[in-house]
Amino acid sequence: MTDFAFREYKEFDAGAVVDVLRGRVLGVVFRGMIPAGECARITERFWNSPARRTRGVDAPGHYVGSYHYHKTTRDYLDEASAAQPELDDILGTPHDPLTAIRSGLAEALAAEGILFRSARHDGREAGTALLRSWHGMGQFALAPHEDEAQCGEPRQADFEIQRVKGRPVGAMNLCLENGTAGRLVVWNTRPDDTVRERLGLVHTGSPYPVEHLDGIESLHLNIAPGDVYFFNGAYVHAVEPETSPTSRRTTLSGILGFIDERTVVSWT
Ligand SMILES: [Fe+2]
């Protein structure tokens, strides 16, 4: 039984992330983990990067990295390897927060005899993270959705990330820029394929109509720059809009989960 709550920490604790991946708790947040100067350094490089791309007309966003959504395994992994040097360049690896988190996690999991690695297929590897920023100003900056449905994408039937389906889907977020609003909302519901079929969201998991969420318990998490949080993205979640059109919400994110008892893989 998952504890439907966010546990708060003052510093990074890889064991707490493992609790999310094992479904013991909905989420964990490490407050102020990334120093302000580091957030500013990464976001400045992101906004100045020639590698920065734009996505979507309805919900305008900017990103560096690749996302697996609606792609074939091959296309995603090709794009991920092309984008990785651009991302590493912006982050300034290996002395960046993402590297610190990934190595901390690898160490904590290794102590339990579990291997942590990037998801792979045919000699290609998934990206380590996706750097993105939204400016959506509707009811939600990011509509209610869940991250599990995408793990059933038929074009990725050969991709090992599909074995995460049915287990907790760890959504990782490092907040680099945020205005005063932009809270994360999570509803205490974890849809299955029957629900998705009824709503026509089988391989997308997005968007869940607000009527569907009516009356379901929800929690709201304030997020400030420097905060790092992980939660089970199989629960329906959304991001509230910023109140000012000039506020930017920029995060570094990724997904991770167990594919078997001995292996945790990550992708974007
Ligand atoms: Fe999500």
mmCIF file of C-alpha atoms and ligand atoms in Angstrom:
data_model
loop_
_atom_site.group_PDB
_atom_site.id
_atom_site.type_symbol
_atom_site.label_atom_id
_atom_site.label_comp_id
_atom_site.label_asym_id
_atom_site.label_seq_id
_atom_site.Cartn_x
_atom_site.Cartn_y
_atom_site.Cartn_z
ATOM 1 C CA MET A 1 0.000 0.000 0.000
ATOM 2 C CA THR A 2 1.491 3.303 -1.070
ATOM 3 C CA ASP A 3 1.514 6.147 1.459
ATOM 4 C CA PHE A 4 -0.198 8.961 -0.513
ATOM 5 C CA ALA A 5 2.102 11.751 0.627
ATOM 6 C CA PHE A 6 5.299 13.619 -0.184
ATOM 7 C CA ARG A 7 8.062 13.083 2.367
ATOM 8 C CA GLU A 8 10.168 16.204 2.892
ATOM 9 C CA TYR A 9 13.957 16.159 3.257
ATOM 10 C CA LYS A 10 16.561 18.879 3.721
ATOM 11 C CA GLU A 11 19.180 16.997 1.737
ATOM 12 C CA PHE A 12 19.398 14.262 -0.856
ATOM 13 C CA ASP A 13 18.711 10.745 0.383
ATOM 14 C CA ALA A 14 18.968 8.088 -2.330
ATOM 15 C CA GLY A 15 17.248 5.537 -0.072
ATOM 16 C CA ALA A 16 14.147 7.752 -0.037
ATOM 17 C CA VAL A 17 14.043 7.612 -3.850
ATOM 18 C CA VAL A 18 14.234 3.817 -3.672
ATOM 19 C CA ASP A 19 11.128 3.942 -1.414
ATOM 20 C CA VAL A 20 9.281 5.697 -4.254
ATOM 21 C CA LEU A 21 10.508 3.137 -6.802
ATOM 22 C CA ARG A 22 9.324 0.341 -4.518
ATOM 23 C CA GLY A 23 5.897 1.957 -4.129
ATOM 24 C CA ARG A 24 6.207 2.567 -0.376
ATOM 25 C CA VAL A 25 5.472 6.273 -0.681
ATOM 26 C CA LEU A 26 4.000 8.455 -3.433
ATOM 27 C CA GLY A 27 6.828 10.974 -3.486
ATOM 28 C CA VAL A 28 9.832 12.593 -1.842
ATOM 29 C CA VAL A 29 11.167 16.130 -2.078
ATOM 30 C CA PHE A 30 14.685 17.340 -1.276
ATOM 31 C CA ARG A 31 14.336 21.037 -0.475
ATOM 32 C CA GLY A 32 16.946 23.433 -1.798
ATOM 33 C CA MET A 33 19.244 20.674 -2.952
ATOM 34 C CA ILE A 34 20.651 22.698 -5.855
ATOM 35 C CA PRO A 35 22.374 25.979 -4.874
ATOM 36 C CA ALA A 36 20.899 29.129 -6.453
ATOM 37 C CA GLY A 37 24.118 29.876 -8.343
ATOM 38 C CA GLU A 38 24.063 26.429 -9.900
ATOM 39 C CA CYS A 39 20.393 26.830 -10.992
ATOM 40 C CA ALA A 40 21.253 30.205 -12.554
ATOM 41 C CA ARG A 41 24.329 28.821 -14.293
ATOM 42 C CA ILE A 42 22.379 25.941 -15.893
ATOM 43 C CA THR A 43 19.314 27.997 -16.897
ATOM 44 C CA GLU A 44 21.464 30.736 -18.413
ATOM 45 C CA ARG A 45 23.269 28.169 -20.568
ATOM 46 C CA PHE A 46 19.924 26.579 -21.476
ATOM 47 C CA TRP A 47 18.332 29.841 -22.673
ATOM 48 C CA ASN A 48 21.489 30.742 -24.611
ATOM 49 C CA SER A 49 21.954 27.291 -26.120
ATOM 50 C CA PRO A 50 21.722 26.925 -29.912
ATOM 51 C CA ALA A 51 20.534 23.350 -29.201
ATOM 52 C CA ARG A 52 17.317 24.591 -27.510
ATOM 53 C CA ARG A 53 14.191 23.528 -29.427
ATOM 54 C CA THR A 54 10.520 24.474 -29.193
ATOM 55 C CA ARG A 55 7.616 22.076 -28.845
ATOM 56 C CA GLY A 56 3.889 22.512 -29.394
ATOM 57 C CA VAL A 57 1.782 25.476 -30.419
ATOM 58 C CA ASP A 58 -1.012 25.084 -27.816
ATOM 59 C CA ALA A 59 1.339 24.668 -24.861
ATOM 60 C CA PRO A 60 4.521 26.399 -25.975
ATOM 61 C CA GLY A 61 7.625 24.900 -24.454
ATOM 62 C CA HIS A 62 11.389 24.823 -24.913
ATOM 63 C CA TYR A 63 13.654 21.841 -24.401
ATOM 64 C CA VAL A 64 17.094 20.285 -24.851
ATOM 65 C CA GLY A 65 17.301 16.504 -24.874
ATOM 66 C CA SER A 66 14.874 13.969 -26.297
ATOM 67 C CA TYR A 67 11.603 12.458 -25.098
ATOM 68 C CA HIS A 68 10.357 8.941 -25.949
ATOM 69 C CA TYR A 69 6.679 9.882 -26.240
ATOM 70 C CA HIS A 70 5.083 8.601 -29.495
ATOM 71 C CA LYS A 71 8.374 7.608 -31.131
ATOM 72 C CA THR A 72 9.837 4.299 -32.269
ATOM 73 C CA THR A 73 12.540 2.930 -29.967
ATOM 74 C CA ARG A 74 15.140 3.557 -32.658
ATOM 75 C CA ASP A 75 14.100 7.162 -33.336
ATOM 76 C CA TYR A 76 14.033 7.984 -29.631
ATOM 77 C CA LEU A 77 17.458 6.476 -28.949
ATOM 78 C CA ASP A 78 19.003 8.077 -32.047
ATOM 79 C CA GLU A 79 17.682 11.472 -30.972
ATOM 80 C CA ALA A 80 18.763 10.885 -27.380
ATOM 81 C CA SER A 81 22.358 10.115 -28.353
ATOM 82 C CA ALA A 82 22.474 13.128 -30.673
ATOM 83 C CA ALA A 83 21.201 15.406 -27.886
ATOM 84 C CA GLN A 84 23.294 13.997 -25.017
ATOM 85 C CA PRO A 85 26.485 16.035 -25.730
ATOM 86 C CA GLU A 86 24.368 19.233 -25.944
ATOM 87 C CA LEU A 87 22.760 18.460 -22.606
ATOM 88 C CA ASP A 88 26.063 17.494 -20.965
ATOM 89 C CA ASP A 89 27.541 20.744 -22.228
ATOM 90 C CA ILE A 90 24.763 22.821 -20.601
ATOM 91 C CA LEU A 91 24.928 20.885 -17.331
ATOM 92 C CA GLY A 92 28.711 21.002 -17.224
ATOM 93 C CA THR A 93 29.026 17.311 -16.324
ATOM 94 C CA PRO A 94 30.427 15.617 -14.268
ATOM 95 C CA HIS A 95 30.213 18.319 -11.531
ATOM 96 C CA ASP A 96 26.466 18.891 -11.823
ATOM 97 C CA PRO A 97 23.442 17.940 -9.664
ATOM 98 C CA LEU A 98 22.169 15.305 -12.098
ATOM 99 C CA THR A 99 25.435 13.373 -12.003
ATOM 100 C CA ALA A 100 25.444 13.603 -8.191
ATOM 101 C CA ILE A 101 21.892 12.217 -8.024
ATOM 102 C CA ARG A 102 22.519 9.430 -10.513
ATOM 103 C CA SER A 103 25.696 8.271 -8.832
ATOM 104 C CA GLY A 104 24.059 8.464 -5.384
ATOM 105 C CA LEU A 105 21.191 6.338 -6.645
ATOM 106 C CA ALA A 106 23.501 3.843 -8.337
ATOM 107 C CA GLU A 107 25.417 3.465 -5.065
ATOM 108 C CA ALA A 108 22.297 3.007 -2.892
ATOM 109 C CA LEU A 109 20.847 0.459 -5.308
ATOM 110 C CA ALA A 110 24.153 -1.394 -5.681
ATOM 111 C CA ALA A 111 24.189 -1.867 -1.883
ATOM 112 C CA GLU A 112 20.954 -3.866 -2.368
ATOM 113 C CA GLY A 113 22.441 -5.809 -5.288
ATOM 114 C CA ILE A 114 20.508 -3.781 -7.866
ATOM 115 C CA LEU A 115 21.989 -2.334 -11.047
ATOM 116 C CA PHE A 116 21.042 1.224 -12.048
ATOM 117 C CA ARG A 117 21.687 2.177 -15.681
ATOM 118 C CA SER A 118 20.225 4.052 -18.640
ATOM 119 C CA ALA A 119 17.671 2.041 -20.619
ATOM 120 C CA ARG A 120 19.134 0.637 -23.824
ATOM 121 C CA HIS A 121 18.385 -1.242 -27.004
ATOM 122 C CA ASP A 122 20.626 -2.486 -29.816
ATOM 123 C CA GLY A 123 23.707 -0.810 -28.395
ATOM 124 C CA ARG A 124 22.031 2.595 -28.017
ATOM 125 C CA GLU A 125 21.284 4.318 -24.713
ATOM 126 C CA ALA A 126 18.450 6.488 -23.451
ATOM 127 C CA GLY A 127 19.115 10.107 -22.499
ATOM 128 C CA THR A 128 19.997 10.948 -18.893
ATOM 129 C CA ALA A 129 17.540 13.860 -18.638
ATOM 130 C CA LEU A 130 15.404 16.331 -20.504
ATOM 131 C CA LEU A 131 15.803 20.040 -19.806
ATOM 132 C CA ARG A 132 12.532 21.850 -20.465
ATOM 133 C CA SER A 133 10.515 24.942 -19.766
ATOM 134 C CA TRP A 134 6.791 25.621 -20.135
ATOM 135 C CA HIS A 135 4.770 28.769 -20.352
ATOM 136 C CA GLY A 136 1.285 27.209 -20.437
ATOM 137 C CA MET A 137 -1.219 29.646 -18.941
ATOM 138 C CA GLY A 138 -4.525 27.715 -19.122
ATOM 139 C CA GLN A 139 -6.190 25.988 -16.167
ATOM 140 C CA PHE A 140 -3.000 23.919 -15.968
ATOM 141 C CA ALA A 141 0.480 24.572 -17.383
ATOM 142 C CA LEU A 142 0.638 20.821 -17.882
ATOM 143 C CA ALA A 143 -2.721 19.039 -18.134
ATOM 144 C CA PRO A 144 -3.636 16.104 -15.842
ATOM 145 C CA HIS A 145 -1.858 13.006 -17.158
ATOM 146 C CA GLU A 146 0.115 9.954 -16.026
ATOM 147 C CA ASP A 147 3.451 8.594 -17.214
ATOM 148 C CA GLU A 148 2.598 4.892 -17.286
ATOM 149 C CA ALA A 149 0.380 4.706 -20.401
ATOM 150 C CA GLN A 150 3.353 5.725 -22.588
ATOM 151 C CA CYS A 151 5.119 2.571 -21.434
ATOM 152 C CA GLY A 152 2.652 0.630 -23.588
ATOM 153 C CA GLU A 153 3.421 2.489 -26.835
ATOM 154 C CA PRO A 154 3.205 -0.156 -29.608
ATOM 155 C CA ARG A 155 6.123 1.455 -31.505
ATOM 156 C CA GLN A 156 8.300 0.693 -28.457
ATOM 157 C CA ALA A 157 7.165 -2.909 -27.910
ATOM 158 C CA ASP A 158 10.832 -3.970 -28.192
ATOM 159 C CA PHE A 159 12.009 -1.430 -25.573
ATOM 160 C CA GLU A 160 12.809 -2.663 -22.058
ATOM 161 C CA ILE A 161 11.156 0.362 -20.381
ATOM 162 C CA GLN A 162 7.804 -1.324 -21.081
ATOM 163 C CA ARG A 163 8.587 -3.752 -18.267
ATOM 164 C CA VAL A 164 8.162 -0.884 -15.807
ATOM 165 C CA LYS A 165 4.422 -0.917 -16.583
ATOM 166 C CA GLY A 166 2.530 -2.194 -13.538
ATOM 167 C CA ARG A 167 5.302 -1.043 -11.160
ATOM 168 C CA PRO A 168 5.948 2.481 -9.830
ATOM 169 C CA VAL A 169 7.059 4.854 -12.608
ATOM 170 C CA GLY A 170 9.597 7.174 -10.977
ATOM 171 C CA ALA A 171 9.260 10.748 -12.260
ATOM 172 C CA MET A 172 12.406 12.743 -11.437
ATOM 173 C CA ASN A 173 12.338 16.539 -11.437
ATOM 174 C CA LEU A 174 15.024 19.080 -10.609
ATOM 175 C CA CYS A 175 13.452 22.536 -10.422
ATOM 176 C CA LEU A 176 15.780 25.214 -11.797
ATOM 177 C CA GLU A 177 13.403 28.153 -12.291
ATOM 178 C CA ASN A 178 9.883 28.722 -10.998
ATOM 179 C CA GLY A 179 7.666 31.676 -10.239
ATOM 180 C CA THR A 180 5.533 31.901 -7.111
ATOM 181 C CA ALA A 181 2.834 29.545 -8.475
ATOM 182 C CA GLY A 182 3.343 26.415 -10.589
ATOM 183 C CA ARG A 183 2.449 23.853 -7.918
ATOM 184 C CA LEU A 184 2.476 20.131 -8.671
ATOM 185 C CA VAL A 185 -0.928 18.501 -8.189
ATOM 186 C CA VAL A 186 -1.286 14.730 -7.745
ATOM 187 C CA TRP A 187 -4.588 12.871 -7.523
ATOM 188 C CA ASN A 188 -4.909 9.662 -5.543
ATOM 189 C CA THR A 189 -5.802 7.572 -8.569
ATOM 190 C CA ARG A 190 -3.720 5.215 -10.616
ATOM 191 C CA PRO A 191 -5.644 4.421 -13.829
ATOM 192 C CA ASP A 192 -5.407 1.022 -15.497
ATOM 193 C CA ASP A 193 -6.005 0.135 -19.142
ATOM 194 C CA THR A 194 -9.761 -0.287 -18.577
ATOM 195 C CA VAL A 195 -10.026 3.325 -17.444
ATOM 196 C CA ARG A 196 -7.723 4.495 -20.248
ATOM 197 C CA GLU A 197 -9.775 2.674 -22.877
ATOM 198 C CA ARG A 198 -12.972 4.260 -21.621
ATOM 199 C CA LEU A 199 -11.361 7.714 -21.857
ATOM 200 C CA GLY A 200 -9.489 7.018 -25.117
ATOM 201 C CA LEU A 201 -6.067 7.512 -23.493
ATOM 202 C CA VAL A 202 -4.584 4.016 -23.887
ATOM 203 C CA HIS A 203 -1.105 4.942 -25.143
ATOM 204 C CA THR A 204 -1.077 8.635 -24.266
ATOM 205 C CA GLY A 205 -2.239 8.826 -20.646
ATOM 206 C CA SER A 206 -3.139 12.446 -21.342
ATOM 207 C CA PRO A 207 -5.189 14.533 -20.805
ATOM 208 C CA TYR A 208 -7.509 13.247 -18.047
ATOM 209 C CA PRO A 209 -10.728 15.284 -18.093
ATOM 210 C CA VAL A 210 -11.238 17.312 -14.896
ATOM 211 C CA GLU A 211 -14.701 15.695 -14.487
ATOM 212 C CA HIS A 212 -12.952 12.328 -14.152
ATOM 213 C CA LEU A 213 -10.909 13.687 -11.223
ATOM 214 C CA ASP A 214 -13.839 15.298 -9.438
ATOM 215 C CA GLY A 215 -14.062 14.192 -5.820
ATOM 216 C CA ILE A 216 -10.746 12.308 -5.846
ATOM 217 C CA GLU A 217 -8.318 13.115 -3.033
ATOM 218 C CA SER A 218 -5.450 15.314 -4.261
ATOM 219 C CA LEU A 219 -2.338 16.922 -2.883
ATOM 220 C CA HIS A 220 -0.536 20.108 -3.899
ATOM 221 C CA LEU A 221 3.202 20.539 -3.648
ATOM 222 C CA ASN A 222 4.889 23.948 -3.709
ATOM 223 C CA ILE A 223 8.092 23.823 -5.676
ATOM 224 C CA ALA A 224 10.907 26.351 -5.475
ATOM 225 C CA PRO A 225 14.095 26.619 -7.540
ATOM 226 C CA GLY A 226 16.665 24.197 -6.197
ATOM 227 C CA ASP A 227 14.080 21.639 -5.054
ATOM 228 C CA VAL A 228 14.472 18.092 -6.350
ATOM 229 C CA TYR A 229 11.517 15.703 -6.227
ATOM 230 C CA PHE A 230 10.649 12.179 -7.261
ATOM 231 C CA PHE A 231 7.157 10.675 -7.328
ATOM 232 C CA ASN A 232 5.225 7.782 -8.803
ATOM 233 C CA GLY A 233 4.114 9.235 -12.144
ATOM 234 C CA ALA A 234 1.589 6.409 -12.630
ATOM 235 C CA TYR A 235 -0.734 8.549 -10.468
ATOM 236 C CA VAL A 236 -2.545 11.295 -12.365
ATOM 237 C CA HIS A 237 -0.708 14.594 -11.950
ATOM 238 C CA ALA A 238 -0.612 18.117 -13.368
ATOM 239 C CA VAL A 239 1.239 21.393 -13.017
ATOM 240 C CA GLU A 240 -0.600 24.590 -12.122
ATOM 241 C CA PRO A 241 0.078 27.651 -14.268
ATOM 242 C CA GLU A 242 2.247 30.564 -13.275
ATOM 243 C CA THR A 243 0.271 33.664 -12.386
ATOM 244 C CA SER A 244 2.571 35.953 -14.319
ATOM 245 C CA PRO A 245 3.261 35.514 -18.042
ATOM 246 C CA THR A 246 6.918 36.372 -17.469
ATOM 247 C CA SER A 247 7.477 33.563 -14.934
ATOM 248 C CA ARG A 248 9.270 30.542 -16.300
ATOM 249 C CA ARG A 249 9.133 27.019 -14.950
ATOM 250 C CA THR A 250 12.286 25.209 -16.011
ATOM 251 C CA THR A 251 13.099 21.698 -14.878
ATOM 252 C CA LEU A 252 15.516 18.909 -15.562
ATOM 253 C CA SER A 253 13.554 15.688 -15.630
ATOM 254 C CA GLY A 254 13.726 11.994 -16.307
ATOM 255 C CA ILE A 255 11.889 8.733 -15.632
ATOM 256 C CA LEU A 256 13.150 5.612 -13.886
ATOM 257 C CA GLY A 257 11.839 2.332 -12.601
ATOM 258 C CA PHE A 258 12.443 -1.343 -11.906
ATOM 259 C CA ILE A 259 12.267 -3.622 -14.948
ATOM 260 C CA ASP A 260 12.958 -6.694 -12.798
ATOM 261 C CA GLU A 261 14.025 -7.402 -9.205
ATOM 262 C CA ARG A 262 17.670 -6.609 -9.959
ATOM 263 C CA THR A 263 17.551 -3.727 -12.432
ATOM 264 C CA VAL A 264 16.443 -0.092 -12.439
ATOM 265 C CA VAL A 265 16.599 1.730 -15.790
ATOM 266 C CA SER A 266 16.168 5.410 -16.628
ATOM 267 C CA TRP A 267 14.953 7.205 -19.736
ATOM 268 C CA THR A 268 13.427 10.501 -20.813
HETATM 269 FE FE FE B 1 4.334 13.543 -15.912
#
